């Protein structure tokens, strides 16, 4: 006999140091939510800086659950007063903020914020940097795959590492926690992105990442100094990726490895509405080509690395799907694609309204496939690496 599914979900997202509660928590006793309480307790014990308790999608909570959650949060506030806990509520749940604010009166390191951004917590900072919110959610979606692949591609604890085109630093932070490099340089050409990365690292109590400003095609980094170099989802948005690969090769030590990830957007898929989805993503590829970018680069990774002089090439392809975690995460990223590709890039290219309406519909159908209980949505990523010869 199988037990009925829980009316709520609880998960911890290390990308944001965020525990997410959603659904309806109405237990008759605290024993019914013991696992959720233990995950909250462990999360608060493990992480430094700021830890977020996200209750934006918690639609109902009774006093049994609220009292139990309150006890765990209050205990964490007392035992580690240097660490901040932020409870994130939504204005859609009008009762939520006032209820959780009752906890803040006696706990100076506890606060409540009403926040309705789809790209928490960074969108307000980078809202005019269209790709950065996409990359943030993207890292959250791909990390569960990449953390398993990275050792196969040569990443080991204690290496000297560089993350080139690091954006707002999410991937670098995850690698820092998981693989503990002896040195980690994270480089990007956006001053605002790096400022944000430093801010988040400070809030999360991470001081081991060297955030560096630089042009990835002409880096002011010495030759032959890194054991492992990563460059994720970036070659495909450079009009001359071979220049960037030459720089990655240069800064890598002989015997070290360079790891890249790229996409093939036209192979994004979904059911139902497969035809509409396929058409839209084929048009995405054409749109990027118009702007001298290549989001079909994924399968080309092997020959790109070989042409750049690397050997012992390893290539993996994984499919990010709506079954990997919270389907809403996938829906969020698709909506971000729609906003940027149909709302900005297609308009800038001068596409007519009828085209843009059809273009948008494919994204909406992909969201539908991601969120439908019987639907399936996929996004393929190629991860490849090569060794610099000795």
PDB file of C-alpha atoms in Angstrom, residues 9-298:
ATOM      1  CA  UNK A   9       7.252  20.145  -0.622  1.00  0.00           C
ATOM      2  CA  UNK A  10      10.489  21.216   0.992  1.00  0.00           C
ATOM      3  CA  UNK A  11      13.894  21.470  -0.679  1.00  0.00           C
ATOM      4  CA  UNK A  12      17.173  23.268  -0.185  1.00  0.00           C
ATOM      5  CA  UNK A  13      18.739  25.210  -3.056  1.00  0.00           C
ATOM      6  CA  UNK A  14      22.503  25.705  -2.443  1.00  0.00           C
ATOM      7  CA  UNK A  15      22.733  28.195  -5.311  1.00  0.00           C
ATOM      8  CA  UNK A  16      20.819  30.759  -3.256  1.00  0.00           C
ATOM      9  CA  UNK A  17      21.389  29.246   0.228  1.00  0.00           C
ATOM     10  CA  UNK A  18      17.628  29.000   0.267  1.00  0.00           C
ATOM     11  CA  UNK A  19      15.169  26.552   1.823  1.00  0.00           C
ATOM     12  CA  UNK A  20      11.946  26.551  -0.210  1.00  0.00           C
ATOM     13  CA  UNK A  21       8.594  25.528   1.294  1.00  0.00           C
ATOM     14  CA  UNK A  22       5.528  25.228  -0.919  1.00  0.00           C
ATOM     15  CA  UNK A  23       2.029  23.792  -0.732  1.00  0.00           C
ATOM     16  CA  UNK A  24      -0.061  23.236   2.383  1.00  0.00           C
ATOM     17  CA  UNK A  25       1.501  22.507   5.790  1.00  0.00           C
ATOM     18  CA  UNK A  26      -1.347  21.504   8.066  1.00  0.00           C
ATOM     19  CA  UNK A  27      -0.070  18.630  10.223  1.00  0.00           C
ATOM     20  CA  UNK A  28      -1.923  17.282  13.252  1.00  0.00           C
ATOM     21  CA  UNK A  29       1.409  16.832  15.036  1.00  0.00           C
ATOM     22  CA  UNK A  30       5.012  17.949  14.486  1.00  0.00           C
ATOM     23  CA  UNK A  31       5.966  14.324  13.811  1.00  0.00           C
ATOM     24  CA  UNK A  32       4.233  14.605  10.432  1.00  0.00           C
ATOM     25  CA  UNK A  33       6.665  17.311   9.311  1.00  0.00           C
ATOM     26  CA  UNK A  34       9.761  15.954  11.063  1.00  0.00           C
ATOM     27  CA  UNK A  35      11.724  15.575   7.825  1.00  0.00           C
ATOM     28  CA  UNK A  36      11.026  19.168   6.797  1.00  0.00           C
ATOM     29  CA  UNK A  37      12.057  20.439  10.219  1.00  0.00           C
ATOM     30  CA  UNK A  38      15.271  18.420  10.126  1.00  0.00           C
ATOM     31  CA  UNK A  39      16.178  19.751   6.674  1.00  0.00           C
ATOM     32  CA  UNK A  40      15.571  23.299   7.922  1.00  0.00           C
ATOM     33  CA  UNK A  41      17.703  22.650  11.008  1.00  0.00           C
ATOM     34  CA  UNK A  42      20.572  21.167   8.994  1.00  0.00           C
ATOM     35  CA  UNK A  43      20.464  23.973   6.439  1.00  0.00           C
ATOM     36  CA  UNK A  44      20.649  26.634   9.124  1.00  0.00           C
ATOM     37  CA  UNK A  45      23.535  24.848  10.832  1.00  0.00           C
ATOM     38  CA  UNK A  46      25.587  24.261   7.684  1.00  0.00           C
ATOM     39  CA  UNK A  47      25.548  27.593   5.872  1.00  0.00           C
ATOM     40  CA  UNK A  48      27.084  30.933   6.838  1.00  0.00           C
ATOM     41  CA  UNK A  49      26.301  34.523   5.908  1.00  0.00           C
ATOM     42  CA  UNK A  50      22.651  34.771   4.869  1.00  0.00           C
ATOM     43  CA  UNK A  51      20.266  31.822   4.687  1.00  0.00           C
ATOM     44  CA  UNK A  52      16.884  32.351   3.035  1.00  0.00           C
ATOM     45  CA  UNK A  53      13.629  30.673   4.061  1.00  0.00           C
ATOM     46  CA  UNK A  54      11.405  31.043   1.006  1.00  0.00           C
ATOM     47  CA  UNK A  55       7.694  30.670   1.757  1.00  0.00           C
ATOM     48  CA  UNK A  56       6.414  32.469  -1.361  1.00  0.00           C
ATOM     49  CA  UNK A  57       4.562  29.346  -2.505  1.00  0.00           C
ATOM     50  CA  UNK A  58       3.387  28.210   0.914  1.00  0.00           C
ATOM     51  CA  UNK A  59      -0.366  28.621   0.466  1.00  0.00           C
ATOM     52  CA  UNK A  60      -1.492  27.346   3.898  1.00  0.00           C
ATOM     53  CA  UNK A  61       0.115  26.755   7.285  1.00  0.00           C
ATOM     54  CA  UNK A  62      -1.560  25.871  10.583  1.00  0.00           C
ATOM     55  CA  UNK A  63      -0.313  26.836  14.019  1.00  0.00           C
ATOM     56  CA  UNK A  64       1.195  23.403  14.690  1.00  0.00           C
ATOM     57  CA  UNK A  65       3.509  23.790  11.717  1.00  0.00           C
ATOM     58  CA  UNK A  66       4.145  27.479  12.305  1.00  0.00           C
ATOM     59  CA  UNK A  67       5.094  26.917  15.948  1.00  0.00           C
ATOM     60  CA  UNK A  68       7.466  24.097  15.018  1.00  0.00           C
ATOM     61  CA  UNK A  69       9.127  26.153  12.268  1.00  0.00           C
ATOM     62  CA  UNK A  70       9.382  29.104  14.637  1.00  0.00           C
ATOM     63  CA  UNK A  71      11.170  27.012  17.252  1.00  0.00           C
ATOM     64  CA  UNK A  72      13.800  25.818  14.777  1.00  0.00           C
ATOM     65  CA  UNK A  73      14.387  29.318  13.386  1.00  0.00           C
ATOM     66  CA  UNK A  74      14.563  30.909  16.827  1.00  0.00           C
ATOM     67  CA  UNK A  75      17.039  28.301  18.042  1.00  0.00           C
ATOM     68  CA  UNK A  76      19.238  28.931  15.002  1.00  0.00           C
ATOM     69  CA  UNK A  77      19.107  32.693  15.637  1.00  0.00           C
ATOM     70  CA  UNK A  78      20.238  32.219  19.234  1.00  0.00           C
ATOM     71  CA  UNK A  79      23.027  29.724  18.585  1.00  0.00           C
ATOM     72  CA  UNK A  80      24.564  31.628  15.659  1.00  0.00           C
ATOM     73  CA  UNK A  81      23.798  35.326  16.084  1.00  0.00           C
ATOM     74  CA  UNK A  82      26.379  36.290  13.433  1.00  0.00           C
ATOM     75  CA  UNK A  83      24.381  34.583  10.649  1.00  0.00           C
ATOM     76  CA  UNK A  84      21.361  36.311   9.081  1.00  0.00           C
ATOM     77  CA  UNK A  85      18.100  34.532   8.287  1.00  0.00           C
ATOM     78  CA  UNK A  86      15.746  36.144   5.779  1.00  0.00           C
ATOM     79  CA  UNK A  87      12.196  34.891   5.345  1.00  0.00           C
ATOM     80  CA  UNK A  88      10.922  35.625   1.840  1.00  0.00           C
ATOM     81  CA  UNK A  89       7.153  36.005   1.492  1.00  0.00           C
ATOM     82  CA  UNK A  90       4.892  36.993  -1.378  1.00  0.00           C
ATOM     83  CA  UNK A  91       2.384  39.810  -1.612  1.00  0.00           C
ATOM     84  CA  UNK A  92       0.013  37.278  -3.185  1.00  0.00           C
ATOM     85  CA  UNK A  93      -0.276  35.600   0.236  1.00  0.00           C
ATOM     86  CA  UNK A  94      -1.342  38.662   2.205  1.00  0.00           C
ATOM     87  CA  UNK A  95      -1.335  36.823   5.544  1.00  0.00           C
ATOM     88  CA  UNK A  96       2.194  35.480   5.124  1.00  0.00           C
ATOM     89  CA  UNK A  97       4.293  38.571   5.818  1.00  0.00           C
ATOM     90  CA  UNK A  98       2.346  39.635   8.917  1.00  0.00           C
ATOM     91  CA  UNK A  99       2.454  36.116  10.349  1.00  0.00           C
ATOM     92  CA  UNK A 100       6.198  35.607   9.902  1.00  0.00           C
ATOM     93  CA  UNK A 101       6.984  39.149  10.996  1.00  0.00           C
ATOM     94  CA  UNK A 102       5.874  38.166  14.489  1.00  0.00           C
ATOM     95  CA  UNK A 103       9.119  36.210  14.759  1.00  0.00           C
ATOM     96  CA  UNK A 104      11.348  39.218  14.102  1.00  0.00           C
ATOM     97  CA  UNK A 105      10.517  41.160  17.270  1.00  0.00           C
ATOM     98  CA  UNK A 106      12.782  39.039  19.479  1.00  0.00           C
ATOM     99  CA  UNK A 107      15.394  38.013  16.911  1.00  0.00           C
ATOM    100  CA  UNK A 108      17.606  40.859  15.596  1.00  0.00           C
ATOM    101  CA  UNK A 109      19.265  38.597  12.991  1.00  0.00           C
ATOM    102  CA  UNK A 110      15.913  37.558  11.483  1.00  0.00           C
ATOM    103  CA  UNK A 111      14.059  39.618   8.869  1.00  0.00           C
ATOM    104  CA  UNK A 112      11.084  39.278   6.527  1.00  0.00           C
ATOM    105  CA  UNK A 113      11.010  40.527   2.933  1.00  0.00           C
ATOM    106  CA  UNK A 114       8.080  40.611   0.536  1.00  0.00           C
ATOM    107  CA  UNK A 115       9.525  39.657  -2.818  1.00  0.00           C
ATOM    108  CA  UNK A 116       7.764  38.740  -6.036  1.00  0.00           C
ATOM    109  CA  UNK A 117      10.603  38.583  -8.544  1.00  0.00           C
ATOM    110  CA  UNK A 118      10.858  35.412 -10.606  1.00  0.00           C
ATOM    111  CA  UNK A 119      14.663  35.582 -10.397  1.00  0.00           C
ATOM    112  CA  UNK A 120      15.249  35.932  -6.671  1.00  0.00           C
ATOM    113  CA  UNK A 121      17.525  37.295  -5.332  1.00  0.00           C
ATOM    114  CA  UNK A 122      19.378  39.029  -8.156  1.00  0.00           C
ATOM    115  CA  UNK A 123      16.959  40.456 -10.697  1.00  0.00           C
ATOM    116  CA  UNK A 124      16.555  43.922  -9.205  1.00  0.00           C
ATOM    117  CA  UNK A 125      20.308  44.395  -9.514  1.00  0.00           C
ATOM    118  CA  UNK A 126      20.763  43.072 -13.033  1.00  0.00           C
ATOM    119  CA  UNK A 127      17.363  43.659 -14.586  1.00  0.00           C
ATOM    120  CA  UNK A 128      18.917  45.580 -17.479  1.00  0.00           C
ATOM    121  CA  UNK A 129      21.524  42.834 -18.008  1.00  0.00           C
ATOM    122  CA  UNK A 130      19.147  40.577 -19.879  1.00  0.00           C
ATOM    123  CA  UNK A 131      21.219  37.416 -19.934  1.00  0.00           C
ATOM    124  CA  UNK A 132      22.294  37.400 -16.305  1.00  0.00           C
ATOM    125  CA  UNK A 133      18.962  36.330 -14.776  1.00  0.00           C
ATOM    126  CA  UNK A 134      18.807  33.595 -17.415  1.00  0.00           C
ATOM    127  CA  UNK A 135      22.283  32.389 -16.514  1.00  0.00           C
ATOM    128  CA  UNK A 136      21.464  32.373 -12.814  1.00  0.00           C
ATOM    129  CA  UNK A 137      18.480  30.080 -13.172  1.00  0.00           C
ATOM    130  CA  UNK A 138      20.383  28.094 -15.782  1.00  0.00           C
ATOM    131  CA  UNK A 139      23.150  27.310 -13.286  1.00  0.00           C
ATOM    132  CA  UNK A 140      20.563  26.212 -10.762  1.00  0.00           C
ATOM    133  CA  UNK A 141      19.082  23.818 -13.343  1.00  0.00           C
ATOM    134  CA  UNK A 142      22.322  22.396 -14.713  1.00  0.00           C
ATOM    135  CA  UNK A 143      24.302  22.003 -11.473  1.00  0.00           C
ATOM    136  CA  UNK A 144      22.651  18.722 -10.483  1.00  0.00           C
ATOM    137  CA  UNK A 145      24.032  17.271 -13.721  1.00  0.00           C
ATOM    138  CA  UNK A 146      27.382  19.029 -13.798  1.00  0.00           C
ATOM    139  CA  UNK A 147      28.390  18.197 -10.240  1.00  0.00           C
ATOM    140  CA  UNK A 148      28.397  14.539 -11.344  1.00  0.00           C
ATOM    141  CA  UNK A 149      30.144  15.200 -14.668  1.00  0.00           C
ATOM    142  CA  UNK A 150      32.921  17.519 -13.477  1.00  0.00           C
ATOM    143  CA  UNK A 151      35.054  14.766 -11.843  1.00  0.00           C
ATOM    144  CA  UNK A 152      34.866  12.731 -15.071  1.00  0.00           C
ATOM    145  CA  UNK A 153      36.227  15.779 -16.884  1.00  0.00           C
ATOM    146  CA  UNK A 154      39.114  16.112 -14.450  1.00  0.00           C
ATOM    147  CA  UNK A 155      38.039  18.397 -11.603  1.00  0.00           C
ATOM    148  CA  UNK A 156      39.503  17.286  -8.261  1.00  0.00           C
ATOM    149  CA  UNK A 157      39.623  18.715  -4.760  1.00  0.00           C
ATOM    150  CA  UNK A 158      42.541  21.027  -4.125  1.00  0.00           C
ATOM    151  CA  UNK A 159      43.223  22.153  -7.697  1.00  0.00           C
ATOM    152  CA  UNK A 160      44.035  25.657  -8.918  1.00  0.00           C
ATOM    153  CA  UNK A 161      41.014  26.680 -10.984  1.00  0.00           C
ATOM    154  CA  UNK A 162      39.644  29.523 -13.122  1.00  0.00           C
ATOM    155  CA  UNK A 163      36.027  30.154 -14.114  1.00  0.00           C
ATOM    156  CA  UNK A 164      36.081  32.397 -17.178  1.00  0.00           C
ATOM    157  CA  UNK A 165      32.952  34.421 -18.060  1.00  0.00           C
ATOM    158  CA  UNK A 166      31.727  33.753 -14.541  1.00  0.00           C
ATOM    159  CA  UNK A 167      28.702  36.091 -14.682  1.00  0.00           C
ATOM    160  CA  UNK A 168      27.371  36.710 -11.189  1.00  0.00           C
ATOM    161  CA  UNK A 169      29.454  33.888  -9.768  1.00  0.00           C
ATOM    162  CA  UNK A 170      26.908  31.145  -9.039  1.00  0.00           C
ATOM    163  CA  UNK A 171      28.900  28.328 -10.629  1.00  0.00           C
ATOM    164  CA  UNK A 172      32.135  29.439  -8.985  1.00  0.00           C
ATOM    165  CA  UNK A 173      30.423  29.481  -5.596  1.00  0.00           C
ATOM    166  CA  UNK A 174      29.037  25.977  -6.079  1.00  0.00           C
ATOM    167  CA  UNK A 175      32.435  24.641  -7.162  1.00  0.00           C
ATOM    168  CA  UNK A 176      34.065  26.331  -4.180  1.00  0.00           C
ATOM    169  CA  UNK A 177      31.740  24.497  -1.792  1.00  0.00           C
ATOM    170  CA  UNK A 178      31.794  21.142  -3.535  1.00  0.00           C
ATOM    171  CA  UNK A 179      35.427  20.791  -4.681  1.00  0.00           C
ATOM    172  CA  UNK A 180      37.372  23.158  -2.386  1.00  0.00           C
ATOM    173  CA  UNK A 181      40.012  24.397  -4.870  1.00  0.00           C
ATOM    174  CA  UNK A 182      43.224  25.781  -3.379  1.00  0.00           C
ATOM    175  CA  UNK A 183      42.718  28.833  -5.569  1.00  0.00           C
ATOM    176  CA  UNK A 184      39.720  29.930  -7.626  1.00  0.00           C
ATOM    177  CA  UNK A 185      39.795  32.913  -9.993  1.00  0.00           C
ATOM    178  CA  UNK A 186      36.426  34.005 -11.421  1.00  0.00           C
ATOM    179  CA  UNK A 187      36.728  36.433 -14.338  1.00  0.00           C
ATOM    180  CA  UNK A 188      34.102  38.436 -16.211  1.00  0.00           C
ATOM    181  CA  UNK A 189      33.934  41.586 -18.351  1.00  0.00           C
ATOM    182  CA  UNK A 190      30.897  43.027 -16.505  1.00  0.00           C
ATOM    183  CA  UNK A 191      31.781  45.255 -13.556  1.00  0.00           C
ATOM    184  CA  UNK A 192      28.198  45.146 -12.291  1.00  0.00           C
ATOM    185  CA  UNK A 193      28.092  41.350 -12.412  1.00  0.00           C
ATOM    186  CA  UNK A 194      31.344  41.105 -10.460  1.00  0.00           C
ATOM    187  CA  UNK A 195      30.148  43.633  -7.875  1.00  0.00           C
ATOM    188  CA  UNK A 196      27.052  41.530  -7.392  1.00  0.00           C
ATOM    189  CA  UNK A 197      29.100  38.319  -7.191  1.00  0.00           C
ATOM    190  CA  UNK A 198      31.301  39.830  -4.474  1.00  0.00           C
ATOM    191  CA  UNK A 199      28.240  41.006  -2.562  1.00  0.00           C
ATOM    192  CA  UNK A 200      26.608  37.574  -2.625  1.00  0.00           C
ATOM    193  CA  UNK A 201      29.873  35.849  -1.679  1.00  0.00           C
ATOM    194  CA  UNK A 202      30.236  38.165   1.322  1.00  0.00           C
ATOM    195  CA  UNK A 203      26.649  37.560   2.418  1.00  0.00           C
ATOM    196  CA  UNK A 204      27.147  33.807   2.166  1.00  0.00           C
ATOM    197  CA  UNK A 205      30.407  33.914   4.127  1.00  0.00           C
ATOM    198  CA  UNK A 206      32.589  32.827   1.179  1.00  0.00           C
ATOM    199  CA  UNK A 207      35.979  34.518   0.943  1.00  0.00           C
ATOM    200  CA  UNK A 208      37.988  32.098  -1.196  1.00  0.00           C
ATOM    201  CA  UNK A 209      37.041  33.322  -4.688  1.00  0.00           C
ATOM    202  CA  UNK A 210      39.154  35.938  -6.506  1.00  0.00           C
ATOM    203  CA  UNK A 211      36.675  37.924  -8.610  1.00  0.00           C
ATOM    204  CA  UNK A 212      38.596  39.554 -11.453  1.00  0.00           C
ATOM    205  CA  UNK A 213      37.617  41.998 -14.175  1.00  0.00           C
ATOM    206  CA  UNK A 214      38.850  41.142 -17.641  1.00  0.00           C
ATOM    207  CA  UNK A 215      38.191  40.566 -21.312  1.00  0.00           C
ATOM    208  CA  UNK A 216      38.010  36.804 -21.818  1.00  0.00           C
ATOM    209  CA  UNK A 217      39.569  37.105 -25.278  1.00  0.00           C
ATOM    210  CA  UNK A 218      42.594  39.017 -23.898  1.00  0.00           C
ATOM    211  CA  UNK A 219      43.015  38.028 -20.265  1.00  0.00           C
ATOM    212  CA  UNK A 220      45.651  39.595 -18.028  1.00  0.00           C
ATOM    213  CA  UNK A 221      46.395  36.194 -16.495  1.00  0.00           C
ATOM    214  CA  UNK A 222      49.759  34.422 -16.676  1.00  0.00           C
ATOM    215  CA  UNK A 223      50.381  31.456 -18.969  1.00  0.00           C
ATOM    216  CA  UNK A 224      50.196  27.879 -17.681  1.00  0.00           C
ATOM    217  CA  UNK A 225      48.834  28.530 -14.190  1.00  0.00           C
ATOM    218  CA  UNK A 226      45.509  26.661 -13.798  1.00  0.00           C
ATOM    219  CA  UNK A 227      44.860  22.943 -13.386  1.00  0.00           C
ATOM    220  CA  UNK A 228      41.238  23.265 -14.471  1.00  0.00           C
ATOM    221  CA  UNK A 229      39.598  26.040 -16.481  1.00  0.00           C
ATOM    222  CA  UNK A 230      35.845  26.335 -17.038  1.00  0.00           C
ATOM    223  CA  UNK A 231      33.905  28.457 -19.518  1.00  0.00           C
ATOM    224  CA  UNK A 232      30.220  27.708 -19.521  1.00  0.00           C
ATOM    225  CA  UNK A 233      27.587  28.808 -22.079  1.00  0.00           C
ATOM    226  CA  UNK A 234      29.889  31.566 -23.295  1.00  0.00           C
ATOM    227  CA  UNK A 235      31.655  30.414 -26.453  1.00  0.00           C
ATOM    228  CA  UNK A 236      28.255  30.357 -28.143  1.00  0.00           C
ATOM    229  CA  UNK A 237      27.687  34.076 -27.599  1.00  0.00           C
ATOM    230  CA  UNK A 238      31.118  35.143 -28.928  1.00  0.00           C
ATOM    231  CA  UNK A 239      31.355  35.860 -32.638  1.00  0.00           C
ATOM    232  CA  UNK A 240      34.931  34.502 -32.641  1.00  0.00           C
ATOM    233  CA  UNK A 241      34.975  31.565 -30.179  1.00  0.00           C
ATOM    234  CA  UNK A 242      38.379  30.400 -31.420  1.00  0.00           C
ATOM    235  CA  UNK A 243      39.952  33.544 -29.858  1.00  0.00           C
ATOM    236  CA  UNK A 244      38.489  32.678 -26.483  1.00  0.00           C
ATOM    237  CA  UNK A 245      39.587  29.041 -26.769  1.00  0.00           C
ATOM    238  CA  UNK A 246      43.157  30.184 -27.456  1.00  0.00           C
ATOM    239  CA  UNK A 247      43.114  32.162 -24.210  1.00  0.00           C
ATOM    240  CA  UNK A 248      41.669  29.251 -22.238  1.00  0.00           C
ATOM    241  CA  UNK A 249      44.430  27.058 -23.675  1.00  0.00           C
ATOM    242  CA  UNK A 250      47.104  29.626 -22.781  1.00  0.00           C
ATOM    243  CA  UNK A 251      46.228  29.975 -19.092  1.00  0.00           C
ATOM    244  CA  UNK A 252      45.789  26.222 -18.578  1.00  0.00           C
ATOM    245  CA  UNK A 253      48.791  24.255 -17.281  1.00  0.00           C
ATOM    246  CA  UNK A 254      50.243  21.533 -19.514  1.00  0.00           C
ATOM    247  CA  UNK A 255      48.368  18.415 -18.477  1.00  0.00           C
ATOM    248  CA  UNK A 256      45.471  20.488 -17.152  1.00  0.00           C
ATOM    249  CA  UNK A 257      41.993  20.512 -18.642  1.00  0.00           C
ATOM    250  CA  UNK A 258      39.583  23.073 -20.086  1.00  0.00           C
ATOM    251  CA  UNK A 259      35.849  22.394 -19.625  1.00  0.00           C
ATOM    252  CA  UNK A 260      33.166  24.085 -21.751  1.00  0.00           C
ATOM    253  CA  UNK A 261      29.385  23.814 -22.007  1.00  0.00           C
ATOM    254  CA  UNK A 262      27.220  24.862 -24.937  1.00  0.00           C
ATOM    255  CA  UNK A 263      23.727  24.260 -26.282  1.00  0.00           C
ATOM    256  CA  UNK A 264      21.876  23.238 -29.388  1.00  0.00           C
ATOM    257  CA  UNK A 265      18.749  25.323 -28.988  1.00  0.00           C
ATOM    258  CA  UNK A 266      16.929  23.866 -31.973  1.00  0.00           C
ATOM    259  CA  UNK A 267      16.843  20.535 -30.095  1.00  0.00           C
ATOM    260  CA  UNK A 268      14.809  21.887 -27.172  1.00  0.00           C
ATOM    261  CA  UNK A 269      11.671  19.785 -27.045  1.00  0.00           C
ATOM    262  CA  UNK A 270       8.341  19.323 -25.330  1.00  0.00           C
ATOM    263  CA  UNK A 271       5.100  17.390 -25.289  1.00  0.00           C
ATOM    264  CA  UNK A 272       2.342  18.318 -25.809  1.00  0.00           C
ATOM    265  CA  UNK A 273       2.566  20.946 -28.594  1.00  0.00           C
ATOM    266  CA  UNK A 274       5.786  19.451 -29.980  1.00  0.00           C
ATOM    267  CA  UNK A 275       5.482  21.101 -33.413  1.00  0.00           C
ATOM    268  CA  UNK A 276       4.995  24.615 -32.063  1.00  0.00           C
ATOM    269  CA  UNK A 277       7.913  24.198 -29.652  1.00  0.00           C
ATOM    270  CA  UNK A 278      10.203  22.791 -32.349  1.00  0.00           C
ATOM    271  CA  UNK A 279       9.423  25.668 -34.716  1.00  0.00           C
ATOM    272  CA  UNK A 280      10.133  28.317 -32.090  1.00  0.00           C
ATOM    273  CA  UNK A 281      13.512  26.916 -31.069  1.00  0.00           C
ATOM    274  CA  UNK A 282      14.590  26.510 -34.667  1.00  0.00           C
ATOM    275  CA  UNK A 283      13.783  30.214 -35.017  1.00  0.00           C
ATOM    276  CA  UNK A 284      15.815  30.939 -31.868  1.00  0.00           C
ATOM    277  CA  UNK A 285      18.870  29.495 -33.599  1.00  0.00           C
ATOM    278  CA  UNK A 286      18.268  31.698 -36.650  1.00  0.00           C
ATOM    279  CA  UNK A 287      17.767  34.739 -34.417  1.00  0.00           C
ATOM    280  CA  UNK A 288      21.107  34.226 -32.708  1.00  0.00           C
ATOM    281  CA  UNK A 289      22.846  33.721 -36.046  1.00  0.00           C
ATOM    282  CA  UNK A 290      21.513  37.130 -37.085  1.00  0.00           C
ATOM    283  CA  UNK A 291      23.444  38.616 -34.148  1.00  0.00           C
ATOM    284  CA  UNK A 292      26.593  36.556 -34.904  1.00  0.00           C
ATOM    285  CA  UNK A 293      26.062  34.077 -32.075  1.00  0.00           C
ATOM    286  CA  UNK A 294      25.787  30.303 -32.336  1.00  0.00           C
ATOM    287  CA  UNK A 295      23.448  28.547 -29.903  1.00  0.00           C
ATOM    288  CA  UNK A 296      23.818  25.392 -32.003  1.00  0.00           C
ATOM    289  CA  UNK A 297      27.431  25.011 -30.858  1.00  0.00           C
ATOM    290  CA  UNK A 298      27.016  22.096 -28.438  1.00  0.00           C
TER     291      UNK A 298
END
